[in-house]
Coordinates of C-alpha atoms in Angstrom, one line a residue:
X247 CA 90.1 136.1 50.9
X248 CA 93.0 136.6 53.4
X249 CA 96.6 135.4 52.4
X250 CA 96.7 133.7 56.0
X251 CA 94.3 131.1 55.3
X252 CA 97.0 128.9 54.3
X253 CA 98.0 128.6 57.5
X254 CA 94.8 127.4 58.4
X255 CA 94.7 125.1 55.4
X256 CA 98.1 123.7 56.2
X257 CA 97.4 122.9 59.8
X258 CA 94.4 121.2 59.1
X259 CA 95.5 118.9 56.3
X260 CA 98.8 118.4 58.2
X261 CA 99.3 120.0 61.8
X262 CA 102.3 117.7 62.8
X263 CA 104.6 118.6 59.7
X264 CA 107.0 121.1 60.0
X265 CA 106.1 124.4 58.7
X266 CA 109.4 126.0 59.6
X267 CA 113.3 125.3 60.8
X268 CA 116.1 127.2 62.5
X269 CA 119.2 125.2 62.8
X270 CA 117.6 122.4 65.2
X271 CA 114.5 123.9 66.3
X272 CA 111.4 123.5 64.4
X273 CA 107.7 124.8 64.4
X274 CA 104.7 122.5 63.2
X275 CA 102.1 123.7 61.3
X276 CA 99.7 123.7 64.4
X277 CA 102.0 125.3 66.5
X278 CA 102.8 128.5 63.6
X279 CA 98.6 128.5 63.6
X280 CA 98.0 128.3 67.1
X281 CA 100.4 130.7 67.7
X282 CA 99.7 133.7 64.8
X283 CA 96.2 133.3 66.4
X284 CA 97.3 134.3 69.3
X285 CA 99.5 137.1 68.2
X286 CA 96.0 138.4 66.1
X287 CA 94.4 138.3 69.3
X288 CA 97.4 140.4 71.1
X289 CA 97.2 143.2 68.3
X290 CA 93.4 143.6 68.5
X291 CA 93.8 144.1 72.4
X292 CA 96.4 146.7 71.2
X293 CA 94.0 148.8 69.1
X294 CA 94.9 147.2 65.6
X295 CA 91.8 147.4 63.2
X296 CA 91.5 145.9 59.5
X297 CA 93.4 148.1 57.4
X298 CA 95.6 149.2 60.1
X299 CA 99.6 149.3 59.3
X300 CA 101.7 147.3 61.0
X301 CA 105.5 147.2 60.6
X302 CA 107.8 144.2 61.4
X303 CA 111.5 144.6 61.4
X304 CA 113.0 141.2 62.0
X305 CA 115.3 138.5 60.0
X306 CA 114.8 135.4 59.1
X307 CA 113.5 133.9 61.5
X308 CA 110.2 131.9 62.8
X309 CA 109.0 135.2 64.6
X310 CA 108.8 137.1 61.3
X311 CA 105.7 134.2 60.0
X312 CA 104.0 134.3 63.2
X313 CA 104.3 138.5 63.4
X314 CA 103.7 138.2 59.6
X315 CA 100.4 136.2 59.8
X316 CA 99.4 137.6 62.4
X317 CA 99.0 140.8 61.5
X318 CA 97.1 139.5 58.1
X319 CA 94.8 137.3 60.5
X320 CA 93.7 140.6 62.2
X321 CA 92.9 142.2 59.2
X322 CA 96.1 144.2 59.4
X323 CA 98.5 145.6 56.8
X324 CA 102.2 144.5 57.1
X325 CA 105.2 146.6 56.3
X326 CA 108.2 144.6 56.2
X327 CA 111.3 146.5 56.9
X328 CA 115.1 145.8 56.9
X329 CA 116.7 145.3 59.9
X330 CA 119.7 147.2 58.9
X331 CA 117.8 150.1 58.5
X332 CA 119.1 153.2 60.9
X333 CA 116.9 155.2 63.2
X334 CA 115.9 158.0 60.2
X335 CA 115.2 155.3 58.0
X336 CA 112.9 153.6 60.5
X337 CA 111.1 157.1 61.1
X338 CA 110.5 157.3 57.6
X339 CA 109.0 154.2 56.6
X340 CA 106.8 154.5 60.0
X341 CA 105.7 158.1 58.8
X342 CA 105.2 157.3 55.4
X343 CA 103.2 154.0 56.2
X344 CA 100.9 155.4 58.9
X345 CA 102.2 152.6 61.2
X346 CA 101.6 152.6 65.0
X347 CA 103.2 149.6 65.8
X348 CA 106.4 148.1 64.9
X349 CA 107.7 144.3 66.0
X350 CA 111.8 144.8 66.0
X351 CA 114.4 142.3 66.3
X352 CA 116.1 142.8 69.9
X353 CA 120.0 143.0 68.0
X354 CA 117.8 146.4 66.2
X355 CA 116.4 147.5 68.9
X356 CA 118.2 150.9 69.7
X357 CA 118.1 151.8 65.7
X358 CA 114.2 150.8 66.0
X359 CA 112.9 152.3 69.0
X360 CA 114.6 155.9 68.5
X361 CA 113.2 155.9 64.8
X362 CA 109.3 154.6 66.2
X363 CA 110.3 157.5 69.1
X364 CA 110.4 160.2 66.1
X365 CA 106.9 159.6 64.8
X366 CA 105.3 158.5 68.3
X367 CA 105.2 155.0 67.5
X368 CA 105.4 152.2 69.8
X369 CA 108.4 149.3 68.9
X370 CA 108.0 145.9 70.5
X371 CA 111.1 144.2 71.2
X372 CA 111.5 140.3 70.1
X373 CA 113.5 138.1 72.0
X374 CA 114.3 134.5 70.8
X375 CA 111.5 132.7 72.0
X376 CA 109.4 135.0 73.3
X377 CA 106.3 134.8 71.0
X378 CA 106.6 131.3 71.2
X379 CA 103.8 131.4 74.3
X380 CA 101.7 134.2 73.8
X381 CA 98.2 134.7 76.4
X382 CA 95.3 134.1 74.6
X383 CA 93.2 137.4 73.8
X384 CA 91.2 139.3 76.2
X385 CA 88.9 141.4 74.9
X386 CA 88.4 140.4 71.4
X387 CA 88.3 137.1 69.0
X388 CA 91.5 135.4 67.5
X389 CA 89.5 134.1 64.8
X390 CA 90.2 135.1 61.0
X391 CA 89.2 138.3 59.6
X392 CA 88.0 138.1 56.3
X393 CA 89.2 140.5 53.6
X394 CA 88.7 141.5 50.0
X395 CA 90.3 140.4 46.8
X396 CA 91.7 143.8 46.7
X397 CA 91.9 145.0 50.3
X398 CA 96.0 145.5 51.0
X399 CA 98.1 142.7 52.2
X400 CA 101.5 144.0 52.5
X401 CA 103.0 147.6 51.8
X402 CA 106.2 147.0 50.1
X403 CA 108.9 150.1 49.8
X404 CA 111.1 149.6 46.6
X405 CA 115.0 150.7 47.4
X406 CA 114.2 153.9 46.2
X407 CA 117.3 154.7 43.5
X408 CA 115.4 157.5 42.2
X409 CA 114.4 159.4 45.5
X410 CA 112.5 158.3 49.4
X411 CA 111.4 154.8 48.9
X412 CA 107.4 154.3 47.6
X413 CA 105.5 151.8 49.4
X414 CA 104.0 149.1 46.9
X415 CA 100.5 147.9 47.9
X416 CA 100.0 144.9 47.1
X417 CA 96.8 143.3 47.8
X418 CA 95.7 139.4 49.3
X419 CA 95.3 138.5 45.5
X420 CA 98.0 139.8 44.7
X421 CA 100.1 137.9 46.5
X422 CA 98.0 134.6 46.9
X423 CA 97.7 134.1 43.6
X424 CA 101.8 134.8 42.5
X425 CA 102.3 132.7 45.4
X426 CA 99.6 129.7 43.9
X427 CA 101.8 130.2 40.6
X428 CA 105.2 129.6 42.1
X429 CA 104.4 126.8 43.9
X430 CA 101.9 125.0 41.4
X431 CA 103.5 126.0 37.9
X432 CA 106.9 127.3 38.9
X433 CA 108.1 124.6 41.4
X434 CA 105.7 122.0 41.8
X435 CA 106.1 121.9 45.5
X436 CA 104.6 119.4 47.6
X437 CA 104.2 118.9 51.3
X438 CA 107.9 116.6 50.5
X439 CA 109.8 119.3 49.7
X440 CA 112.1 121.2 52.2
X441 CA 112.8 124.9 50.6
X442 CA 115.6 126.8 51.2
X443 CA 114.9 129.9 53.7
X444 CA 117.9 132.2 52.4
X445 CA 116.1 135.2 50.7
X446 CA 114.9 138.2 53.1
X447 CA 111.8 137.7 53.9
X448 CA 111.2 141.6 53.9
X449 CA 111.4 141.7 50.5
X450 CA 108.8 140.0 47.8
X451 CA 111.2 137.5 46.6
X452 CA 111.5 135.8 49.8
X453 CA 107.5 136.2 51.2
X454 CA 106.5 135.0 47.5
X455 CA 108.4 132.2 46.8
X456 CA 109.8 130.9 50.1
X457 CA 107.6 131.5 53.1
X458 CA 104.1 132.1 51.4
X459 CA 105.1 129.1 48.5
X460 CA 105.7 126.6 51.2
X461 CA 103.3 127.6 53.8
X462 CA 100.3 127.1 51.1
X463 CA 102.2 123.9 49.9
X464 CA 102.3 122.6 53.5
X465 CA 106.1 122.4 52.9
X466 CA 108.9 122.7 54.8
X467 CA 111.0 126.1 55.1
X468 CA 114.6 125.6 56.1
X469 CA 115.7 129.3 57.6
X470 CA 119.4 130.6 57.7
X471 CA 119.2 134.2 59.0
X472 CA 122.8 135.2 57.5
X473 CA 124.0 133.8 54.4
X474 CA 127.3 132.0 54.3
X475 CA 128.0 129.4 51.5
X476 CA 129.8 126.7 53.3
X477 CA 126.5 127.1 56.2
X478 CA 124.4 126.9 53.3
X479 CA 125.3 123.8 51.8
X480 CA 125.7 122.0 55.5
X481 CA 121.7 122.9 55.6
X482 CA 121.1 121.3 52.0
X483 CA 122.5 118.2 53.4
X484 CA 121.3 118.1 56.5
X485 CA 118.0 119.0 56.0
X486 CA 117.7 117.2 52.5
X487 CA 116.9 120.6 50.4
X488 CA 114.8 119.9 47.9
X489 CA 114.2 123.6 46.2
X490 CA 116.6 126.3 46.3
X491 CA 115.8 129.7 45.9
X492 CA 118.3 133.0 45.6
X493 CA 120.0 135.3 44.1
X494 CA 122.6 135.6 41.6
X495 CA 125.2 136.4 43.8
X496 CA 124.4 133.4 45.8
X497 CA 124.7 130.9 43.5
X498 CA 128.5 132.6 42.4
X499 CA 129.6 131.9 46.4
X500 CA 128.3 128.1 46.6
X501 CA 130.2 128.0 42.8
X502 CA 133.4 129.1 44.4
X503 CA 133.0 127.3 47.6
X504 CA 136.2 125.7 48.0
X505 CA 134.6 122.4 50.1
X506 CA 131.7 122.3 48.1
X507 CA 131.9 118.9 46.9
X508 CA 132.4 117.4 50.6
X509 CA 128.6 118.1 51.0
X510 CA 125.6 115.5 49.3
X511 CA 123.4 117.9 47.6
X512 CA 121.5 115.2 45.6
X513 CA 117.7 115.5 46.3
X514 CA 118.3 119.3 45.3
X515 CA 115.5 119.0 42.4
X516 CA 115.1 122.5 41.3
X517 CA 116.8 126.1 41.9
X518 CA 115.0 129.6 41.6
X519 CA 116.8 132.5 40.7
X520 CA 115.8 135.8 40.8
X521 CA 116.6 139.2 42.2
X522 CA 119.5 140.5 40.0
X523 CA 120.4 139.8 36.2
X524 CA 122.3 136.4 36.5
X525 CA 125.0 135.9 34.3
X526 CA 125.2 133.2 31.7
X527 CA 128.3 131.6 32.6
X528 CA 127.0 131.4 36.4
X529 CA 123.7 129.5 35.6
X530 CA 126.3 127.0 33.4
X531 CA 129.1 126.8 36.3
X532 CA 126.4 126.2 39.2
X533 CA 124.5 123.3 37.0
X534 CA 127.9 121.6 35.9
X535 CA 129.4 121.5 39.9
X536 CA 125.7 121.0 41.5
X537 CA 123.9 118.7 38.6
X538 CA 120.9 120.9 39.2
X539 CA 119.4 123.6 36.7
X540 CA 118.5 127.1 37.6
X541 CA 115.4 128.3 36.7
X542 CA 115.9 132.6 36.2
X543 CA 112.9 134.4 36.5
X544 CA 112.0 137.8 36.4
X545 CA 110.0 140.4 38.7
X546 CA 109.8 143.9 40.5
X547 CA 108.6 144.7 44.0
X548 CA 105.1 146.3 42.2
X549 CA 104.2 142.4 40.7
X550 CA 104.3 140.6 43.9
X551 CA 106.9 140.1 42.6
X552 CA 107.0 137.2 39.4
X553 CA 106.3 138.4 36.5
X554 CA 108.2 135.6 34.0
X555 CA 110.5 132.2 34.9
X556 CA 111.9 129.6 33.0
X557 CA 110.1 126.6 33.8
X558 CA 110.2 122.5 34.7
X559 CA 108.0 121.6 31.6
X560 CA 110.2 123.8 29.1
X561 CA 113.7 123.7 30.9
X562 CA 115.8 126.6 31.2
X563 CA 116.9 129.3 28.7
X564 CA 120.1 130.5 29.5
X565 CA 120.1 134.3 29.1
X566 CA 116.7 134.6 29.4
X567 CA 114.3 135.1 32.4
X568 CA 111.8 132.5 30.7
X569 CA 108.0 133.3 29.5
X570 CA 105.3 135.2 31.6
X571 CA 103.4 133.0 34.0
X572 CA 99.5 131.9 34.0
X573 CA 97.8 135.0 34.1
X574 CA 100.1 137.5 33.4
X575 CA 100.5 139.6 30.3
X576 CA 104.0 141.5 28.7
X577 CA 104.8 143.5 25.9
X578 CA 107.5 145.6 25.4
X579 CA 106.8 149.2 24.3
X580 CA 108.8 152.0 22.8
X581 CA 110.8 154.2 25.6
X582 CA 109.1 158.0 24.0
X583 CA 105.9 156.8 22.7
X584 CA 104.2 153.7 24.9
X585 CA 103.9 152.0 20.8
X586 CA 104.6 148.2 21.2
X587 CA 108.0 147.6 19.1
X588 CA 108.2 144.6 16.7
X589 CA 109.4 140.9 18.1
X590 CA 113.1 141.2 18.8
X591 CA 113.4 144.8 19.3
X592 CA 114.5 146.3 22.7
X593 CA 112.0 148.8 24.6
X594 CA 110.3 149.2 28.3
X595 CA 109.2 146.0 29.7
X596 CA 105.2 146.5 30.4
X597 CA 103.2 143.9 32.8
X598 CA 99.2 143.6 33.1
X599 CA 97.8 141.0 35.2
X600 CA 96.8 139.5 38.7
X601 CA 100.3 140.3 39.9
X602 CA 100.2 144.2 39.4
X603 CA 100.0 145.9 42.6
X604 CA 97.2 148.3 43.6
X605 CA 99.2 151.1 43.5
X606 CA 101.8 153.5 45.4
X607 CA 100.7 154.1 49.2
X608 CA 99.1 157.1 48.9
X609 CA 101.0 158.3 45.7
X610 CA 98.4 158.8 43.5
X611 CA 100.6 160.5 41.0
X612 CA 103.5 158.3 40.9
X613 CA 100.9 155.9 40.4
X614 CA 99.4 156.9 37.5
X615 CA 103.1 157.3 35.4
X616 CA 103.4 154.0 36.7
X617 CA 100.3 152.1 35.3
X618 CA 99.1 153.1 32.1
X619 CA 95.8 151.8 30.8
X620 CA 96.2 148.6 32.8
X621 CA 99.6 148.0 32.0
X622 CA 102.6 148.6 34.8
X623 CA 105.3 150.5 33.1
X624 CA 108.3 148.5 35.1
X625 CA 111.6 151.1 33.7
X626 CA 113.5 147.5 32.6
X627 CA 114.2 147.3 29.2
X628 CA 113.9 143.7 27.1
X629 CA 113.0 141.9 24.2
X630 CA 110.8 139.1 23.0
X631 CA 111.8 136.6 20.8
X632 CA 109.6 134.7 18.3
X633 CA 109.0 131.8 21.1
X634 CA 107.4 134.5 23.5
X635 CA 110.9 134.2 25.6
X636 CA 111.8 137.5 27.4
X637 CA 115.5 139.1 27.3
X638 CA 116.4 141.4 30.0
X639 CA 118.4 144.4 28.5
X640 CA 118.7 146.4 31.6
X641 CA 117.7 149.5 33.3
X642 CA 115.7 152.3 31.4
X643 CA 118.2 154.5 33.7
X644 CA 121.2 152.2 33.5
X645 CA 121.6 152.2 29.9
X646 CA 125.1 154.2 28.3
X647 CA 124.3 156.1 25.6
X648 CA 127.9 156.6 24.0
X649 CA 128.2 159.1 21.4
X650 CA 124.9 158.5 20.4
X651 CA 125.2 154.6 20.5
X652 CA 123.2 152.8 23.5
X653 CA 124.8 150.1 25.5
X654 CA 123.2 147.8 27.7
X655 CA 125.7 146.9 30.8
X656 CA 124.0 143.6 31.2
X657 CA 125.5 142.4 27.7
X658 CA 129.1 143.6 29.1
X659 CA 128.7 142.4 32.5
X660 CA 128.0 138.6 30.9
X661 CA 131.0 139.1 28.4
X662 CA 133.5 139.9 31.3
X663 CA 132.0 136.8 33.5
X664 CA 133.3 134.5 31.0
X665 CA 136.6 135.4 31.8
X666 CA 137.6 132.6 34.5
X667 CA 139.7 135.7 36.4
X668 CA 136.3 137.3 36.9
X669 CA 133.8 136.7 40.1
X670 CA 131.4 139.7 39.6
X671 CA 131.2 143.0 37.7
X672 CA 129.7 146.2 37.4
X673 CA 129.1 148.1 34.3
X674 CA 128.1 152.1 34.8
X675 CA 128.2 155.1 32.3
X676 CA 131.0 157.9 33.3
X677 CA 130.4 161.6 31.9
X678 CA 132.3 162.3 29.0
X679 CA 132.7 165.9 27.8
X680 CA 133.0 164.5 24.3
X681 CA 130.6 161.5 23.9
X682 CA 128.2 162.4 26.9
X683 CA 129.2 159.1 28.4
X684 CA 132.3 156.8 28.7
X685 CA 131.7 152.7 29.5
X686 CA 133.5 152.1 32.7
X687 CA 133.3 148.1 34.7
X688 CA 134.4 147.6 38.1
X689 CA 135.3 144.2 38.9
X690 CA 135.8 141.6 41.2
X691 CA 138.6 139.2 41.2
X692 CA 137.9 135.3 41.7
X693 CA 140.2 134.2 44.8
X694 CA 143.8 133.4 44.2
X695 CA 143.0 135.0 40.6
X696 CA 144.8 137.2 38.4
X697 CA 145.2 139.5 35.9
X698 CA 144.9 143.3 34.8
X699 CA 142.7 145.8 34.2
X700 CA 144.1 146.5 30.5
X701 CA 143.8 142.7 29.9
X702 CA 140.4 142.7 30.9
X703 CA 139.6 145.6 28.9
X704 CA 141.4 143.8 25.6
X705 CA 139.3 140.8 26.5
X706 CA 136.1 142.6 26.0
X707 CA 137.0 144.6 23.1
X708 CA 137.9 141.4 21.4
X709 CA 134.4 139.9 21.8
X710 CA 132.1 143.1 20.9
X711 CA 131.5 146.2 18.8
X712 CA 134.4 148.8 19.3
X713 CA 131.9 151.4 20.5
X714 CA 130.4 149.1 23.4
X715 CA 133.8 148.1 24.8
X716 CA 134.7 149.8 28.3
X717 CA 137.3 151.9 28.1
X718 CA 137.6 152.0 32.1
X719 CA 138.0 149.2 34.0
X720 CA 139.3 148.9 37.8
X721 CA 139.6 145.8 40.3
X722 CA 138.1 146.4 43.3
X723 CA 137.4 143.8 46.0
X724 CA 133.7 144.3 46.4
X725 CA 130.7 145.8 44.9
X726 CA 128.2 147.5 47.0
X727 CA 125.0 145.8 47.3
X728 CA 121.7 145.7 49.1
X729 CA 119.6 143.1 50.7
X730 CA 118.8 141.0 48.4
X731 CA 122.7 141.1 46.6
X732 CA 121.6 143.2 43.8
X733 CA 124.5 145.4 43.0
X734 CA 123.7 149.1 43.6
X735 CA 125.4 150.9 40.8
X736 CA 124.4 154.1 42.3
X737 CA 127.0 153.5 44.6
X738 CA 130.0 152.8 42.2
X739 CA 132.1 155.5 41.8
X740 CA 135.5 155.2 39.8
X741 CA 139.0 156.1 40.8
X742 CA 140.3 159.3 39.1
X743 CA 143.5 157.6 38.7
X744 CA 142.2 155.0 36.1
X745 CA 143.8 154.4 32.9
X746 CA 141.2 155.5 30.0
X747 CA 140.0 158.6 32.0
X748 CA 140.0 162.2 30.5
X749 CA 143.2 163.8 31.4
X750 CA 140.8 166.3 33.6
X751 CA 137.2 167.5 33.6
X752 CA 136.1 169.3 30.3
X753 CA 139.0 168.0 28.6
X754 CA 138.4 164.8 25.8
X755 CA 141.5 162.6 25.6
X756 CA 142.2 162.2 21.8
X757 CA 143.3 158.7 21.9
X758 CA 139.7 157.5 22.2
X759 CA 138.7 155.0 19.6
X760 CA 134.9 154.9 18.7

């Protein structure tokens, strides 16, 4: 078992197709084998053993899946990194990781080479082009080195909102088999299809069910290293996308688009969403402007990452992130006891299976509060109702509990997205002296939209319990987000000047209705 066979597989079933595209460039399938041959070769003349870490630090672009196979050809261990990390950042996952060697982007290189400098690790700058003709190796094979079922693939950090990131390792089953799932049962891809390369490809999302979906598919992945909506839909034209995958944020900016009906979208067959809770009233506004469902799906860095989706066969759910796929297992458990709760009932979201990664790079005791008995405690809460459909609540950490009463922001965030004024919202639990915490929602304005904060606020309290309601709300004209355009609440901090605070720290207001 090694994950890069499917290059192998691909080129020899069909070496002229394209495996991969850049605006007008592409690479074949014999070219992307020929060449992460060669780049194995170059990393065992450098010293790199099975098992051996190697970091890669690029965007999207075709050098990440020849750096990407590579490494796996050679028996290595890749560790995806952002290329917006800063120098510390670098140092740390390089430390952390054990890695030697790190492949960086030449726009990163200064960040990348004085974090690798920290740790005495060596960073290989990529140019445009210049993997494209590597020497063939000099002292050792190029050939495939075979691995275990459960030897590592990939170490994948998680963003780390509870402390330094933890590398997930996730294994060549692992990931072959979520991959096989995705692009068997999930999309139904075929050598035809022409996916859309939007997701990072540093983070699970993107290898799974972009780059490692179509390269096993022998399909055709359509890169765009930065996202921009009016770009993106020029590519689905031009290159006749046939699968679109992203993220909920994504899918709000082709929405709002203003040209977005000047492009011919039509052999768009299916769309993958993922990443981020997407709201209701998104999934209903993309289908009616694009005439193409969105398929939600659900999954953590530690699953590989697709745990449940909506699927072809079924059609989509709305609201829900669909049923667990083939081989996969989910129950949903009390928060203080581990007890499975009753069909319909909220609790922690647990997943056993072929998806659950090995472990925590050498954090054996993170690892064992993570999995329990088999099952991977994920810290989502969710329901499942009587057709086996899961409901994502939210975060075990996000939940408010106010004045004793728990309230899930993802029900208030999908409330506040049905008002047409509203592009994207945030709802976060503020300390209250009185109730322990206070509902707050930032939010973000459609363009050329308007209205107010108190109307807003009205709006939601018209539509659910008095006690869920938030009693803060401010308009802001972004919301901080990472990489893959999940929203990072962690980072959301209101104004002191907005109506519905306390008057001042320690001090209830005594207007408040519960």
């Amino acid at each position: 078992m090694n994950l890069a066979h499917h290059v192998v597989d691909s080129a020899r079933t069909h070496p002229d197709r394209p495996a991969l595209r850049l605006g007008d460039a592409t690479v074949s399938y014999r070219m992307l084998d020929r060449r992460s041959a060669r780049m194995a070769g170059l990393l065992r003349d450098r010293g790199v053993r099975p098992g051996d870490r190697v970091a890669i630090m690029l965007p999207d672009v075709p050098e990440f899946a020849l750096v990407y196979y590579g490494v796996l050809r050679a028996g290595g261990v890749v560790v995806p990194m952002n290329p917006l990390l800063k120098s510390r950042e670098v140092a740390y996952h390089l430390g952390d990781s054990g890695a030697r060697l790190l492949f960086a982007w030449h726009d990163f290189a200064d960040e990348a080479q004085a974090g690798a400098r920290q740790v005495d690790a060596e960073a290989v700058v990529v140019d445009p082009g210049s993997l494209d003709e590597l020497p063939d190796a000099t002292s050792l094979p190029s050939d495939m080195t075979d691995r275990h079922d459960d030897d590592t693939a990939v170490v994948l950090y998680t963003s780390g909102t509870t402390g330094q990131p933890k590398g997930a390792e996730l294994t060549h089953a692992n990931l072959a088999r979520n991959c096989d799932v995705v692009a068997t049962e999930l999309l139904r891809l075929t050598p035809d299809d022409v996916i859309f390369g939007g997701l990072p490809l540093f983070h699970a999302f993107g290898q799974t069910c972009t780059l490692n979906a179509a390269v096993a598919s022998g399909a055709c992945l359509t890169l765009l290293p930065r996202f921009d909506a009016a770009r993106a839909l020029e590519m689905v034209e031009k290159h006749g996308v046939t699968v679109f995958a992203g993220v909920p944020t994504v899918y709000s900016r082709l929405v709002r688009e203003p040209g977005r009906a000047d492009y011919d979208v039509s052999r768009l067959r299916v769309c993958l969403a993922g990443g981020a809770e997407m709201p209701v009233q998104v999934q209903l506004d993309f289908r009616a402007a694009f005439g193409c469902a969105v398929l939600e799906g659900y999954g953590l860095s530690e699953t590989s990452p697709v745990v449940a989706a909506n699927t072809l066969r079924a059609g989509p759910r709305p609201g829900s992130v669909g049923v667990p796929i083939p081989g996969v297992q989910v129950r949903v458990v009390d928060v203080d006891n581990g007890r499975e709760v009753p069909r319909g009932e909220a609790g922690e979201i647990a997943v056993r299976g072929h998806n659950v990664m090995k472990g925590y790079w050498r954090r054996p005791a993170e690892t064992a509060a993570a999995i329990r008995d088999g099952w991977f405690h994920t810290g989502d809460l969710g329901r499942l109702d009587q057709d086996g459909y899961l409901w994502i609540v939210g975060r075990k950490k996000d939940v408010i509990i106010r004045g004793g009463y728990n309230v899930y922001p993802r029900e208030i965030e999908g409330v506040l997205y049905e008002h047409p004024a509203v592009a994207d919202s945030a709802v976060v639990g503020i300390p209250d002296p009185d109730l322990g915490e206070e509902v707050g929602a930032a939010v973000v304005l459609r363009p050329g939209a308007r209205t107010t904060a108190e109307e807003l606020r009205a709006y939601v309290k018209g539509r659910v319990a008095a006690y869920k309601y938030p009693r803060r709300v401010w308009l802001v004209d972004t919301l901080p987000k990472g990489p893959t355009g999940k929203i990072l609440k962690r980072e959301i901090v209101p104004p002191a000047d907005v109506p519905g605070a306390p008057d001042r720290p320690g001090r209830p207001r005594t207007d408040r209705i519960t």
